[in-house]
Amino acid sequence: MIAAIKAPGANTRGLLAYLYGPGRHDEHLDPHIVAGFAMLGMPDPGRDELATLTELARYLDEPVRLRNSEFGKKITDHVWHCPVRAAPEDRYLSDAEWGEIARRIVQAAGIAPAGDDLACRWIAVRHADDHIHILATTVREDGRRPKLHDSGIRVGDACREIEKDYRLRQLKKGDRTAARRPTQAEMHKAERLGWEQPAQEWLQDRIRAAIPHAKSAEELLAYLEADGVLLKVKYGPSGDPLGYAAGRPGDLNGKREQIFHPGGRIAPDLTLPKLKARLETSAPEEHPTARRNQPSTPWHQATDALDTVHTDLADDARAQAHITALGELIEATAQKAPLALRAELRAAAKAFAHAQWSQVRAEDRAAHALRSAARDIAHTATGPDGSTLAALVAALVWAAIIAGRWHEAKGHAHQADAAHQALQHLQTAADQALAPVLAELAPRPPKEQAQRVLASDVRAVVPDHADRILADRAWPALATVLADAEARGHQPHQLLKEAAAQRELTTARQPARVLITRIQHTGRNPAPNRRAEAARQRSTTGSYAPTRQAGALQPTAATTPSAQRRRR
């Protein structure tokens, strides 16, 4: 059940005209009052033919008029409006049940506390099966204003209790981190103008898409303007931007004026100070040897940088920073990925937006490597080869799982849900990315004897998952990857050990595929100081048949395949 408190208004009669009217699409049926502050004597235009909307408005506004005449200063924000809607799958609620729900809502909000005979005047109007509208005038009978600070939080908590008591769909408790939902008026406006999204959703997507391209607030604002976003920027005496409001071209108010939305109204994490903290954090000092093994492409760099996501979970501020940067990397990957994967990756980026931040303050400097990788992909990346892209998307899947677990452990229910939604899209993208890789590996599997030897390595290194790996339809492809890596001088059992250590395999739907992407990534370069020409020749001629015996699973310097071949 969702209760959405609207911005205060000044026209009681005008809101009543909407509640008792036909609706914008004739969706209002049988409007009538189901509860109110004093049902006896209250006119209900939905049930009494002689009652009028003007009469009802005067009845509700009486304390407002008395206060205005007494103080001489007119109150202009006295109309409190809160639609309360049940979930589509919820059962039908009677008028009596909706009336009791309305009483609990106004009590929680502070409009009409229990036992307070001098509370505000209010009514609940029902004009559809699945929702009501609560209207109140926020001047009490004694002339005082109600205390409505944090009323949204209290009303949300009341809704969670109502869901339990009435056995309705139970939603997660809010934490004030979600972007504002578009109103019905905004959705109808988008439909009328032929837009796929309401203005604020469109702006949020544009801003998030711009973040990986910028290293400063100025760069971000310039990128947005170039992308067609209209901006109003507030500057300080130094000339630095302090805040901004963004507008979608063609989004006009009743006076034909452009509508601008402050960044914080578009999404809580898109205020300019929060964006500057993410974009302008200085890089950590780098060890002199840190670049020796730097990946050759932004795609490789991003895959390696994702390993830092699970290494910093013990520190909340660092974990939150990496999860925020993870969203930027998903967005950048979606922009530069092949068209076949772009739809799923864009859907993942959009779903992950709510998982990117929480009430935990991020130490943005900690995620410099991950954020730099996202920027490099956005700025310089060209199309990756199949195995490189498959490795990156598989790493994104694992990172999304880790992000969801961290949010669950911290009680961030909505963020955890967002991470799980993104995970579904990423898993689909991972399957799509790996398909051409498997197609390339399938025609050249190692011979049966070689597969038996490699299978013994699997059973020794990951015994708990060996049966699942060997039963996976991708096992022959994994065997080919291991054979190719051994031809480059790597030890298959060592690669398996490293790949299994990078991600636990319990949650992997297809563990052989997970290992393929990891091993192709870590084993892409020739191993140093290895004489592998003979193995390479066997691999290229299709006659790969290592002389290791099944069971020789931890070769020593004297019993490695290369040593055995030398003795023969």
XYZ file of C-alpha atoms in Angstrom:
568
model
C 0.000 0.000 0.000
C 1.411 3.351 -1.045
C 0.468 6.675 0.528
C 1.909 9.609 -1.429
C 1.663 12.951 0.366
C 1.461 15.744 -2.191
C 2.853 19.255 -1.998
C 0.595 21.619 0.030
C -2.097 23.430 -1.934
C -4.350 26.435 -1.476
C -7.600 25.526 -3.253
C -9.865 23.142 -1.366
C -12.738 23.606 -3.815
C -10.467 22.876 -6.783
C -9.204 19.583 -5.329
C -12.752 18.512 -4.517
C -13.734 19.200 -8.130
C -11.062 16.730 -9.234
C -11.964 14.083 -6.639
C -15.691 14.220 -7.468
C -15.200 14.767 -11.186
C -15.016 12.168 -13.968
C -11.218 12.102 -13.977
C -8.972 12.915 -16.911
C -9.859 9.658 -18.640
C -13.312 8.993 -17.125
C -11.683 6.700 -14.574
C -13.538 8.086 -11.528
C -16.610 6.030 -10.621
C -19.114 6.660 -7.815
C -17.088 9.239 -5.796
C -18.205 9.401 -2.163
C -16.862 9.971 1.345
C -15.849 6.832 3.270
C -14.481 8.577 6.386
C -14.045 12.054 7.822
C -13.399 14.119 10.938
C -17.120 14.384 11.778
C -19.418 12.381 9.556
C -22.632 13.690 11.130
C -23.819 16.793 9.331
C -21.024 16.740 6.734
C -22.329 17.301 3.195
C -21.342 14.580 0.711
C -21.989 15.551 -2.922
C -21.572 11.909 -3.856
C -24.475 10.737 -1.722
C -26.655 13.833 -1.236
C -28.138 15.433 -4.352
C -28.612 18.733 -2.514
C -25.007 18.936 -1.311
C -22.525 20.942 -3.372
C -18.743 20.997 -3.660
C -18.715 24.637 -2.598
C -20.656 23.795 0.544
C -18.268 20.956 1.404
C -15.239 23.157 0.754
C -16.607 25.882 3.074
C -17.249 23.244 5.733
C -13.627 22.021 5.566
C -12.140 25.530 5.321
C -13.989 27.048 8.300
C -10.997 26.931 10.734
C -8.812 28.444 7.997
C -11.159 31.400 7.534
C -11.339 31.987 11.283
C -7.545 32.004 11.600
C -7.150 34.291 8.582
C -9.596 36.812 10.044
C -7.968 36.674 13.472
C -4.349 37.011 12.349
C -4.914 39.140 9.247
C -2.384 37.137 7.230
C -3.860 34.676 4.748
C -2.652 31.087 4.823
C -1.879 29.851 1.309
C -0.705 26.266 1.906
C -3.503 24.771 3.949
C -4.662 21.900 1.668
C -3.132 18.523 2.559
C -3.659 15.793 -0.042
C -2.656 12.138 0.268
C -3.773 9.425 -2.185
C -3.590 5.927 -0.667
C -3.423 3.053 -3.149
C -3.526 -0.728 -2.717
C -1.327 -3.044 -4.784
C -2.874 -4.519 -7.958
C -2.871 -8.020 -6.471
C -4.495 -6.961 -3.186
C -8.021 -8.087 -2.352
C -11.046 -5.811 -2.627
C -11.418 -3.518 0.376
C -14.849 -2.369 1.532
C -15.811 1.242 2.277
C -15.609 0.476 5.986
C -12.086 -0.930 5.622
C -10.924 2.038 3.564
C -12.464 4.340 6.169
C -10.487 2.715 8.964
C -7.306 2.844 6.857
C -7.870 6.576 6.298
C -8.261 7.172 10.043
C -4.966 5.404 10.722
C -3.223 7.452 8.038
C -4.359 10.860 9.342
C -3.519 9.785 12.875
C 0.004 8.783 11.883
C 0.520 11.968 9.853
C -0.473 14.245 12.731
C -3.560 15.565 10.951
C -5.925 14.004 13.478
C -4.144 12.394 16.454
C -6.157 9.825 18.383
C -8.467 11.397 20.985
C -7.804 14.964 19.783
C -11.186 16.713 19.460
C -9.536 19.893 18.145
C -7.694 18.271 15.251
C -7.807 19.277 11.591
C -10.846 18.705 9.417
C -10.436 15.954 6.859
C -12.307 13.585 4.551
C -11.439 10.438 2.587
C -13.028 10.189 -0.861
C -13.241 6.929 -2.767
C -13.799 7.008 -6.521
C -12.183 3.682 -7.499
C -11.888 0.167 -6.106
C -8.163 0.313 -5.393
C -7.551 3.704 -3.776
C -8.837 6.658 -1.791
C -7.844 10.322 -1.544
C -7.492 11.969 1.844
C -8.025 15.735 1.874
C -7.402 17.823 4.994
C -7.227 21.521 5.799
C -4.207 22.077 8.018
C -5.565 24.517 10.562
C -6.836 22.932 13.753
C -10.117 23.842 15.454
C -8.100 25.822 18.021
C -6.387 27.812 15.259
C -2.968 26.153 15.562
C -1.141 24.397 12.702
C -0.484 20.632 13.017
C 3.044 19.277 13.369
C 3.635 17.551 10.036
C 7.441 17.316 10.023
C 8.487 13.826 8.865
C 4.825 12.931 8.358
C 5.779 10.944 5.245
C 7.955 8.600 7.301
C 5.241 8.085 9.906
C 2.601 7.468 7.237
C 4.905 4.962 5.519
C 5.362 3.088 8.787
C 1.585 3.063 9.286
C 1.121 1.603 5.801
C 3.494 -1.244 6.618
C 1.388 -2.051 9.716
C -1.859 -1.765 7.735
C -0.513 -4.252 5.187
C 0.108 -6.782 7.962
C -3.242 -6.227 9.665
C -5.270 -6.458 6.450
C -3.119 -9.199 4.879
C -2.140 -7.098 1.887
C 1.036 -7.142 -0.147
C 3.852 -6.113 2.195
C 6.192 -3.473 0.786
C 9.641 -2.608 2.094
C 10.074 0.232 4.544
C 11.313 3.384 2.848
C 14.547 5.154 3.804
C 14.145 8.431 1.866
C 16.614 7.372 -0.820
C 14.260 6.730 -3.731
C 13.710 9.148 -6.566
C 10.285 10.774 -6.598
C 7.681 8.813 -8.530
C 6.029 10.639 -11.444
C 2.538 11.863 -10.691
C -0.464 10.840 -12.752
C -0.528 14.347 -14.201
C 3.109 13.999 -15.299
C 2.431 10.597 -16.862
C -0.633 11.896 -18.692
C 1.405 14.875 -19.915
C 4.100 12.574 -21.287
C 1.438 10.497 -23.031
C -0.135 13.620 -24.493
C 3.211 14.871 -25.826
C 4.215 11.477 -27.213
C 7.081 10.999 -24.741
C 8.093 7.526 -23.607
C 9.051 8.893 -20.175
C 7.857 11.726 -17.929
C 10.227 14.682 -17.818
C 11.925 13.844 -14.503
C 12.613 10.221 -15.488
C 14.061 11.448 -18.792
C 16.293 13.911 -16.954
C 17.465 11.305 -14.453
C 18.483 8.930 -17.253
C 20.360 11.723 -19.058
C 22.261 12.764 -15.941
C 23.255 9.226 -14.990
C 24.369 8.559 -18.559
C 26.566 11.681 -18.439
C 28.362 10.879 -15.173
C 30.916 8.398 -16.617
C 31.951 11.032 -19.190
C 32.867 13.767 -16.682
C 35.698 14.415 -14.241
C 34.258 17.623 -12.779
C 30.959 19.357 -12.224
C 31.723 21.771 -15.051
C 32.357 18.890 -17.473
C 29.127 17.211 -16.401
C 27.045 20.357 -16.958
C 28.683 20.959 -20.329
C 27.984 17.350 -21.378
C 24.331 17.674 -20.347
C 23.889 20.865 -22.337
C 25.451 19.206 -25.378
C 22.998 16.315 -24.898
C 20.032 18.669 -25.141
C 19.273 19.144 -21.442
C 18.261 22.680 -20.462
C 20.080 23.973 -17.368
C 19.832 26.783 -14.838
C 23.039 26.879 -12.800
C 23.629 28.770 -9.561
C 27.189 30.076 -9.214
C 29.075 31.253 -6.124
C 31.185 34.411 -5.859
C 34.215 32.393 -6.992
C 32.434 31.369 -10.171
C 32.137 27.731 -9.085
C 28.746 26.071 -9.645
C 26.808 25.550 -6.411
C 23.610 23.996 -7.681
C 21.544 23.390 -10.776
C 18.075 22.766 -12.093
C 17.435 20.813 -15.283
C 14.614 20.913 -17.785
C 13.422 18.813 -20.683
C 12.793 20.783 -23.871
C 9.058 21.168 -24.421
C 8.143 20.631 -20.764
C 6.113 23.802 -20.193
C 3.745 24.950 -17.452
C 0.338 26.543 -17.924
C 1.942 29.907 -18.648
C 4.027 28.354 -21.476
C 7.178 28.707 -19.380
C 9.948 26.101 -19.293
C 9.787 23.869 -16.203
C 13.078 23.253 -14.378
C 13.607 20.579 -11.725
C 16.321 20.909 -9.029
C 18.833 18.072 -9.089
C 17.755 16.827 -5.670
C 14.150 16.543 -6.858
C 15.193 14.498 -9.876
C 16.914 11.987 -7.548
C 18.317 12.421 -4.029
C 21.860 11.511 -5.102
C 21.938 13.919 -8.058
C 22.413 17.186 -6.187
C 25.465 19.093 -7.394
C 27.408 18.750 -4.097
C 26.941 14.953 -4.170
C 27.909 14.766 -7.830
C 31.010 16.889 -7.199
C 32.039 14.546 -4.378
C 31.875 11.616 -6.786
C 33.479 13.298 -9.766
C 36.208 15.427 -8.256
C 37.690 13.085 -5.680
C 41.450 13.004 -6.136
C 43.136 9.740 -7.080
C 44.858 7.756 -4.338
C 48.624 7.625 -4.428
C 49.796 4.802 -6.659
C 52.604 2.434 -5.825
C 55.510 2.740 -8.311
C 55.035 -0.848 -9.477
C 51.250 -0.653 -9.776
C 51.262 -0.164 -13.565
C 53.598 -3.002 -14.464
C 50.777 -5.420 -15.111
C 48.165 -2.856 -16.178
C 45.591 -4.350 -18.605
C 45.966 -3.381 -22.220
C 42.397 -2.166 -22.798
C 39.729 -0.346 -20.751
C 37.624 -3.519 -20.833
C 40.393 -5.571 -19.184
C 41.043 -2.758 -16.711
C 37.364 -2.655 -15.739
C 37.224 -6.422 -15.182
C 40.254 -6.283 -12.894
C 38.927 -3.224 -11.061
C 35.691 -5.079 -10.229
C 37.679 -7.391 -7.966
C 37.973 -4.462 -5.535
C 34.204 -4.475 -4.932
C 34.269 -7.532 -2.660
C 37.593 -6.717 -0.993
C 36.303 -3.524 0.673
C 33.008 -4.762 2.114
C 34.270 -4.675 5.699
C 34.323 -0.875 5.609
C 30.853 0.582 4.979
C 32.040 3.874 3.496
C 34.360 2.121 1.050
C 31.738 -0.496 0.167
C 29.171 2.211 -0.604
C 31.712 4.030 -2.778
C 32.388 0.919 -4.845
C 28.681 0.189 -5.275
C 28.085 3.759 -6.460
C 30.929 3.450 -8.964
C 29.615 0.037 -10.030
C 26.462 1.728 -11.290
C 28.589 4.106 -13.353
C 30.507 1.180 -14.858
C 27.286 -0.630 -15.802
C 26.087 2.578 -17.475
C 29.358 3.062 -19.383
C 29.375 -0.585 -20.487
C 25.797 -0.264 -21.749
C 26.773 2.741 -23.851
C 29.716 1.053 -25.573
C 28.594 -2.584 -25.737
C 27.498 -4.168 -29.031
C 23.891 -3.470 -30.005
C 22.847 -7.047 -29.235
C 23.624 -6.564 -25.532
C 22.750 -2.902 -25.152
C 19.067 -3.293 -24.246
C 19.702 -5.645 -21.310
C 22.655 -3.603 -20.047
C 20.671 -0.365 -20.211
C 17.848 -2.024 -18.291
C 20.394 -3.209 -15.711
C 21.846 0.293 -15.352
C 18.377 1.793 -14.879
C 17.370 -0.831 -12.326
C 20.650 -0.445 -10.407
C 20.179 3.332 -9.992
C 18.429 2.950 -6.614
C 21.116 0.522 -5.431
C 23.866 3.058 -6.080
C 23.442 4.982 -2.872
C 22.031 4.728 0.637
C 22.185 6.678 3.880
C 25.754 5.393 4.296
C 28.156 8.163 3.333
C 30.576 6.944 0.671
C 34.336 7.403 0.758
C 34.421 8.169 -2.959
C 38.220 8.189 -3.139
C 38.252 4.446 -2.456
C 36.519 3.690 -5.773
C 38.903 5.683 -7.955
C 40.067 2.630 -9.943
C 36.542 1.482 -10.714
C 35.367 4.989 -11.612
C 38.429 5.544 -13.819
C 37.686 2.301 -15.638
C 34.139 3.493 -16.314
C 35.439 6.803 -17.673
C 37.988 5.068 -19.870
C 35.280 2.886 -21.380
C 33.028 5.903 -21.930
C 35.798 7.963 -23.537
C 38.183 5.629 -25.340
C 36.865 2.100 -25.567
C 36.293 0.483 -28.928
C 34.293 -2.671 -29.414
C 35.689 -5.522 -27.291
C 36.276 -9.016 -28.577
C 33.849 -11.688 -27.481
C 35.824 -13.202 -24.607
C 36.771 -9.779 -23.187
C 33.170 -8.607 -23.117
C 31.977 -11.924 -21.687
C 34.526 -11.643 -18.868
C 33.456 -8.097 -18.012
C 29.721 -8.824 -17.994
C 30.286 -11.961 -15.905
C 32.272 -9.825 -13.439
C 29.394 -7.321 -13.366
C 27.029 -10.172 -12.467
C 29.192 -11.142 -9.515
C 29.580 -7.515 -8.414
C 25.791 -7.041 -8.485
C 25.366 -10.144 -6.311
C 27.877 -8.727 -3.823
C 26.153 -5.330 -3.834
C 22.780 -6.935 -3.151
C 24.209 -8.977 -0.266
C 25.800 -5.900 1.300
C 22.553 -3.944 1.112
C 20.640 -6.890 2.599
C 23.117 -7.135 5.481
C 22.683 -3.420 6.179
C 18.886 -3.590 6.044
C 18.670 -1.533 2.833
C 15.615 -3.333 1.497
C 14.871 -1.135 -1.525
C 18.521 -1.029 -2.598
C 18.771 -4.814 -2.309
C 15.666 -5.191 -4.476
C 17.161 -2.823 -7.045
C 20.388 -4.846 -7.132
C 18.409 -8.070 -7.636
C 16.437 -6.524 -10.505
C 19.655 -5.358 -12.148
C 21.145 -8.829 -11.626
C 18.422 -10.470 -13.724
C 19.223 -8.204 -16.675
C 22.968 -8.696 -16.219
C 22.602 -12.476 -16.177
C 20.703 -12.339 -19.456
C 23.398 -10.080 -20.926
C 26.115 -12.446 -19.660
C 24.468 -15.384 -21.438
C 24.232 -13.336 -24.640
C 27.858 -12.215 -24.397
C 29.167 -15.732 -23.842
C 27.190 -17.359 -26.664
C 29.652 -16.455 -29.475
C 32.584 -17.465 -27.268
C 31.084 -20.918 -26.741
C 30.353 -21.163 -30.451
C 34.041 -20.519 -31.181
C 35.254 -23.054 -28.613
C 32.792 -25.838 -29.454
C 34.416 -27.096 -32.706
C 37.806 -27.809 -31.112
C 37.429 -29.669 -27.818
C 40.449 -31.534 -26.418
C 40.579 -35.258 -26.932
C 38.815 -37.512 -24.466
C 42.014 -38.456 -22.619
C 42.924 -34.776 -22.199
C 39.445 -33.999 -20.889
C 39.792 -36.792 -18.301
C 43.059 -35.290 -17.075
C 41.552 -31.807 -16.887
C 38.468 -33.208 -15.142
C 40.738 -34.630 -12.435
C 42.124 -31.117 -11.934
C 38.568 -29.836 -11.480
C 37.763 -32.516 -8.903
C 40.935 -31.720 -6.963
C 40.626 -27.929 -6.990
C 36.837 -27.451 -6.564
C 35.576 -30.785 -5.207
C 32.322 -29.328 -3.859
C 31.281 -28.108 -7.296
C 33.012 -30.601 -9.561
C 29.879 -32.600 -10.386
C 27.991 -29.457 -11.438
C 30.918 -28.197 -13.503
C 31.447 -31.478 -15.319
C 27.703 -31.872 -15.926
C 27.461 -28.355 -17.357
C 26.963 -28.348 -21.128
C 29.798 -25.833 -21.305
C 32.321 -28.250 -19.786
C 33.938 -29.185 -23.164
C 34.380 -25.468 -23.839
C 35.977 -25.019 -20.415
C 38.309 -27.907 -21.170
C 39.302 -26.161 -24.409
C 40.011 -22.931 -22.520
C 42.197 -24.813 -20.035
C 44.030 -26.560 -22.862
C 44.633 -23.245 -24.619
C 45.936 -21.730 -21.393
C 48.289 -24.664 -20.822
C 49.551 -24.185 -24.372
C 50.517 -20.647 -23.337
C 52.476 -22.018 -20.391
C 49.876 -21.855 -17.597
C 49.089 -24.673 -15.197
C 45.371 -25.594 -15.484
C 44.973 -26.475 -11.822
C 46.453 -23.108 -10.793
C 44.107 -21.222 -13.117
C 41.148 -23.158 -11.725
C 42.223 -22.345 -8.185
C 42.531 -18.627 -8.959
C 39.217 -18.500 -10.813
C 37.368 -20.319 -8.026
C 38.872 -17.967 -5.443
C 37.625 -14.889 -7.308
C 33.994 -15.937 -6.971
C 32.241 -18.569 -4.913
C 30.388 -20.918 -7.220
C 27.380 -21.773 -5.060
C 25.275 -18.981 -6.573
C 26.504 -19.590 -10.126
C 23.726 -20.929 -12.321
C 26.253 -22.457 -14.744
C 29.599 -22.777 -12.974
C 31.535 -23.948 -16.029
C 30.603 -20.743 -17.841
C 31.736 -18.636 -14.887
C 35.106 -20.373 -14.924
C 35.442 -19.921 -18.693
C 35.160 -16.136 -18.473
C 37.501 -15.922 -15.484
C 40.175 -18.188 -16.946
C 40.064 -16.529 -20.339
C 40.620 -13.207 -18.577
C 43.389 -14.205 -16.173
C 45.086 -16.600 -18.590
C 45.006 -14.391 -21.655
C 48.764 -13.663 -21.536
C 51.569 -16.223 -21.874
C 52.916 -17.435 -18.559
C 56.515 -16.274 -17.911
C 59.437 -18.666 -18.257
C 57.418 -21.580 -19.580
C 58.470 -23.794 -22.463
C 55.067 -24.455 -24.040
C 55.744 -24.822 -27.726
C 54.981 -28.533 -27.772
C 51.678 -28.062 -25.990
C 50.822 -25.190 -28.324
C 51.462 -27.356 -31.370
C 49.272 -30.120 -30.021
C 46.477 -27.605 -29.346
C 46.594 -26.059 -32.822
C 46.679 -29.428 -34.568
C 43.747 -30.779 -32.551
C 45.838 -33.591 -31.086
C 46.213 -32.132 -27.611
C 46.924 -35.047 -25.297
C 48.966 -34.114 -22.220
C 50.895 -36.932 -20.667
C 49.717 -36.124 -17.149
C 48.011 -39.075 -15.556
C 44.631 -38.594 -14.000
C 45.388 -38.280 -10.327
C 48.633 -36.336 -10.755
C 46.831 -33.258 -9.605
C 49.493 -31.212 -7.846
C 52.520 -31.492 -10.153
C 55.902 -30.712 -8.730
C 58.831 -29.294 -10.635
C 59.836 -32.830 -11.591
C 56.373 -34.044 -12.609
C 54.852 -31.190 -14.590
C 53.642 -32.031 -18.103
C 56.580 -30.149 -19.565
C 59.041 -32.102 -17.419
C 57.413 -35.396 -18.371
C 57.670 -34.523 -22.029
C 61.338 -33.616 -21.655
C 62.103 -37.002 -20.031
C 60.408 -38.792 -22.914
